[in-house]
Short mmCIF file of C-alpha atoms in Angstrom, two decimals:
data_model
loop_
_atom_site.label_atom_id
_atom_site.label_comp_id
_atom_site.label_asym_id
_atom_site.label_seq_id
_atom_site.Cartn_x
_atom_site.Cartn_y
_atom_site.Cartn_z
CA UNK A 7 56.97 -1.66 13.00
CA UNK A 8 56.67 2.12 12.85
CA UNK A 9 53.38 2.10 14.75
CA UNK A 10 54.78 -0.28 17.39
CA UNK A 11 57.93 1.79 17.79
CA UNK A 12 55.94 5.00 18.20
CA UNK A 13 53.75 3.48 20.92
CA UNK A 14 56.73 1.95 22.70
CA UNK A 15 58.66 5.23 22.55
CA UNK A 16 55.76 6.89 24.36
CA UNK A 17 55.77 4.14 27.01
CA UNK A 18 59.53 4.48 27.42
CA UNK A 19 59.00 8.03 28.67
CA UNK A 20 57.02 6.52 31.54
CA UNK A 21 59.71 3.86 32.07
CA UNK A 22 62.33 6.61 32.25
CA UNK A 23 60.30 8.49 34.88
CA UNK A 24 60.12 5.26 36.88
CA UNK A 25 63.80 4.42 36.39
CA UNK A 26 62.86 1.22 34.58
CA UNK A 27 63.58 -0.40 31.25
CA UNK A 28 60.77 -1.57 29.00
CA UNK A 29 61.52 -4.95 27.42
CA UNK A 30 60.01 -6.26 24.20
CA UNK A 31 59.90 -10.06 23.93
CA UNK A 32 60.33 -12.12 20.79
CA UNK A 33 56.90 -13.68 20.85
CA UNK A 34 55.36 -14.14 17.42
CA UNK A 35 53.79 -11.72 15.00
CA UNK A 36 56.00 -8.74 14.26
CA UNK A 37 58.58 -10.02 16.76
CA UNK A 38 58.72 -13.59 15.39
CA UNK A 39 62.12 -13.00 13.78
CA UNK A 40 65.23 -11.16 14.90
CA UNK A 41 64.82 -8.68 12.05
CA UNK A 42 61.21 -7.98 12.97
CA UNK A 43 62.01 -7.52 16.65
CA UNK A 44 65.05 -5.37 16.00
CA UNK A 45 63.13 -3.38 13.41
CA UNK A 46 61.00 -2.13 16.28
CA UNK A 47 63.69 -1.82 18.94
CA UNK A 48 66.04 0.17 16.69
CA UNK A 49 63.25 2.62 15.82
CA UNK A 50 62.43 3.35 19.46
CA UNK A 51 63.97 6.66 20.44
CA UNK A 52 64.88 5.80 24.02
CA UNK A 53 67.69 4.26 26.02
CA UNK A 54 64.98 2.69 28.19
CA UNK A 55 64.10 -0.06 25.69
CA UNK A 56 65.58 -3.54 25.64
CA UNK A 57 64.73 -7.09 24.73
CA UNK A 58 63.34 -9.89 26.86
CA UNK A 59 65.09 -12.65 24.92
CA UNK A 60 63.21 -15.94 24.96
CA UNK A 61 65.38 -18.87 23.89
CA UNK A 62 62.53 -20.74 22.21
CA UNK A 63 60.31 -18.16 20.56
CA UNK A 64 62.13 -17.81 17.24
CA UNK A 65 60.40 -20.43 15.11
CA UNK A 66 62.69 -20.21 12.10
CA UNK A 67 65.18 -22.51 10.35
CA UNK A 68 68.06 -21.54 12.68
CA UNK A 69 66.77 -20.15 15.99
CA UNK A 70 70.29 -19.95 17.46
CA UNK A 71 71.33 -17.53 14.69
CA UNK A 72 68.30 -15.36 15.50
CA UNK A 73 69.28 -15.35 19.18
CA UNK A 74 72.83 -14.25 18.29
CA UNK A 75 71.47 -11.25 16.35
CA UNK A 76 69.35 -10.08 19.28
CA UNK A 77 71.73 -10.66 22.21
CA UNK A 78 73.32 -7.18 22.11
CA UNK A 79 69.88 -5.71 22.83
CA UNK A 80 68.89 -8.22 25.54
CA UNK A 81 68.22 -6.98 29.06
CA UNK A 82 66.77 -10.22 30.36
CA UNK A 83 66.82 -13.79 29.07
CA UNK A 84 64.45 -16.69 29.49
CA UNK A 85 65.66 -20.22 28.90
CA UNK A 86 63.17 -22.89 27.96
CA UNK A 87 64.06 -26.56 27.74
CA UNK A 88 62.82 -27.04 24.19
CA UNK A 89 63.74 -25.36 20.93
CA UNK A 90 61.61 -24.95 17.82
CA UNK A 91 62.35 -24.24 14.20
CA UNK A 92 60.12 -23.34 11.26
CA UNK A 93 58.70 -26.89 11.18
CA UNK A 94 57.84 -27.10 14.89
CA UNK A 95 59.54 -28.80 17.84
CA UNK A 96 63.23 -29.39 17.11
CA UNK A 97 64.27 -31.11 20.33
CA UNK A 98 65.83 -30.03 23.59
CA UNK A 99 67.47 -26.63 23.82
CA UNK A 100 71.26 -26.88 23.75
CA UNK A 101 71.98 -24.89 26.91
CA UNK A 102 75.68 -24.50 26.10
CA UNK A 103 74.99 -23.27 22.58
CA UNK A 104 72.47 -20.76 23.89
CA UNK A 105 74.80 -19.54 26.63
CA UNK A 106 77.68 -19.24 24.14
CA UNK A 107 75.45 -16.96 22.05
CA UNK A 108 74.75 -14.86 25.14
CA UNK A 109 78.43 -14.69 26.01
CA UNK A 110 79.53 -13.79 22.49
CA UNK A 111 77.04 -10.90 22.55
CA UNK A 112 78.44 -9.68 25.90
CA UNK A 113 75.20 -10.39 27.71
CA UNK A 114 75.49 -9.86 31.46
CA UNK A 115 71.88 -9.85 32.63
CA UNK A 116 69.83 -12.47 34.43
CA UNK A 117 68.84 -15.81 32.94
CA UNK A 118 65.66 -17.43 34.16
CA UNK A 119 64.15 -20.82 33.45
CA UNK A 120 60.66 -20.69 31.97
CA UNK A 121 59.16 -24.17 32.18
CA UNK A 122 56.43 -24.85 29.63
CA UNK A 123 57.18 -28.47 28.80
CA UNK A 124 54.70 -31.26 29.55
CA UNK A 125 56.78 -32.91 32.27
CA UNK A 126 55.93 -32.36 35.93
CA UNK A 127 57.78 -29.17 36.96
CA UNK A 128 58.28 -30.47 40.52
CA UNK A 129 60.34 -33.31 39.06
CA UNK A 130 62.13 -31.74 36.10
CA UNK A 131 62.82 -28.11 37.09
CA UNK A 132 65.58 -29.05 39.58
CA UNK A 133 67.14 -31.27 36.90
CA UNK A 134 67.03 -28.45 34.34
CA UNK A 135 68.42 -25.92 36.81
CA UNK A 136 71.38 -28.21 37.47
CA UNK A 137 71.92 -28.72 33.73
CA UNK A 138 71.86 -24.95 33.19
CA UNK A 139 74.35 -24.44 36.04
CA UNK A 140 76.64 -27.04 34.45
CA UNK A 141 76.36 -25.29 31.09
CA UNK A 142 77.15 -21.92 32.71
CA UNK A 143 80.30 -23.43 34.24
CA UNK A 144 81.27 -24.95 30.88
CA UNK A 145 80.78 -21.65 29.03
CA UNK A 146 81.84 -19.10 31.65
CA UNK A 147 84.07 -21.13 33.96
CA UNK A 148 83.88 -20.70 37.71
CA UNK A 149 84.03 -16.92 37.63
#
């Protein structure tokens, strides 16, 4: 974590010069858990670091709890249609539960759909987008 944080801090100086934010994604290895990811992010000495929060990359017993820990550091969020736990695939992602975690952490950034499921994206992406929109209305209302 120290070595990662040092390297990222150096890269954040470049991000600052560019007026950008560098985002670290939860994506296995050192970032496979909220504690591992935040162990790096909290060590980075820069306000130009954030998290690219992927809804389905915490492969632990309770991935929603991991998401809730990381939300305050999230700059961008990717929603996938499936969720995993420590044993593997755990079924479809509960869009409302995920969005409630984002809302409770005061997340106000973008949410994008990242389709990696086996189904034909031409067929299922519009269906998922509509389901996400419905979940946003249920969680956030019409505002």
